[in-house]
Amino acid sequence: MYTSDPIPRPVGPPASSTPLRDFLAHGGPGITHSYAVLPRALLEEMPLPWQNALVQIMAELHQAYAHLPWPAYRVVPSRRERLVNLDEEQLAEAGYLVEIDADGEVVYRGRGGGPPIADPDSVEVLISCPDPLLTDQSYANQDTPPRGFPAPPVQQQTNWS
């Protein structure tokens, strides 16, 4: 027997065919337009079922894409800071210079020269900072100092006397 009632439609929007892309498009901690960074300190603190699920997903990802030429990644903890609030070392790190022009005005430029930055007060850049997610013990075990760049190797002095 047939009923005259219509078939109910599912409630809500249709399921996406790109759910991860859709999720990442909203941004969030550790997400940029090119990368999704997962802090190891947090991953290792996840509940065991989450860790097992992530291990399975990562193993499948690596198995599927192991043939690609993966680069080595250097992730530097950073914070956003206005250009006008930076010292010379931080400006250099971000790729900028500060100068005093002929009129005695402070002028910001990209490291390669070029025209002055029109409104440096509104320009934000990323500057390395200590990782707030790491504990003191984690800092003792990592090879990246708080400023974000690996320390140069120590040269041993030799005496040829």
CSV table of N, CA and C in Angstrom, one decimal, residues 83 86 88 90-98 108-111 117 123-125:
chain,number,residue,atom,x,y,z
A,83,LEU,N,54.3,46.0,12.8
A,83,LEU,CA,55.7,46.3,12.3
A,83,LEU,C,56.3,47.4,13.1
A,86,LEU,N,58.4,46.6,16.4
A,86,LEU,CA,59.5,45.6,16.4
A,86,LEU,C,60.9,46.4,16.6
A,88,GLU,N,65.2,46.3,15.8
A,88,GLU,CA,65.9,46.0,14.5
A,88,GLU,C,66.1,44.5,14.2
A,90,GLN,N,64.1,42.0,15.2
A,90,GLN,CA,62.9,41.5,14.8
A,90,GLN,C,62.5,41.9,13.4
A,91,LEU,N,62.8,43.2,13.1
A,91,LEU,CA,62.5,43.7,11.7
A,91,LEU,C,63.3,42.9,10.7
A,92,ALA,N,64.6,42.6,11.0
A,92,ALA,CA,65.4,41.8,10.1
A,92,ALA,C,64.9,40.4,9.9
A,93,GLU,N,64.4,39.8,11.0
A,93,GLU,CA,63.8,38.5,11.0
A,93,GLU,C,62.6,38.5,10.1
A,94,ALA,N,61.8,39.5,10.1
A,94,ALA,CA,60.6,39.6,9.3
A,94,ALA,C,60.8,40.1,7.9
A,95,GLY,N,62.1,40.5,7.6
A,95,GLY,CA,62.4,40.9,6.3
A,95,GLY,C,62.2,42.4,6.0
A,96,TYR,N,62.3,43.2,7.0
A,96,TYR,CA,62.1,44.7,6.9
A,96,TYR,C,63.3,45.5,7.4
A,97,LEU,N,63.4,46.7,6.9
A,97,LEU,CA,64.4,47.7,7.4
A,97,LEU,C,63.7,48.9,7.9
A,98,VAL,N,64.3,49.6,8.8
A,98,VAL,CA,63.7,50.9,9.3
A,98,VAL,C,64.9,51.9,9.0
A,108,TYR,N,59.8,52.6,6.8
A,108,TYR,CA,59.9,51.1,6.8
A,108,TYR,C,59.9,50.7,5.4
A,109,ARG,N,60.8,49.8,5.1
A,109,ARG,CA,60.9,49.2,3.7
A,109,ARG,C,61.1,47.7,3.8
A,110,GLY,N,60.8,47.0,2.8
A,110,GLY,CA,61.2,45.6,2.7
A,110,GLY,C,62.7,45.5,2.6
A,111,ARG,N,63.3,44.4,3.0
A,111,ARG,CA,64.7,44.2,3.0
A,111,ARG,C,65.3,44.4,1.7
A,117,ILE,N,56.9,51.5,3.1
A,117,ILE,CA,55.6,50.9,3.5
A,117,ILE,C,54.6,52.1,3.8
A,123,VAL,N,50.5,47.2,9.4
A,123,VAL,CA,51.1,46.0,8.9
A,123,VAL,C,51.5,45.0,10.1
A,124,GLU,N,51.0,43.8,10.0
A,124,GLU,CA,51.4,42.8,11.0
A,124,GLU,C,52.2,41.7,10.4
A,125,VAL,N,53.2,41.3,11.1
A,125,VAL,CA,54.1,40.2,10.6
A,125,VAL,C,54.3,39.2,11.7
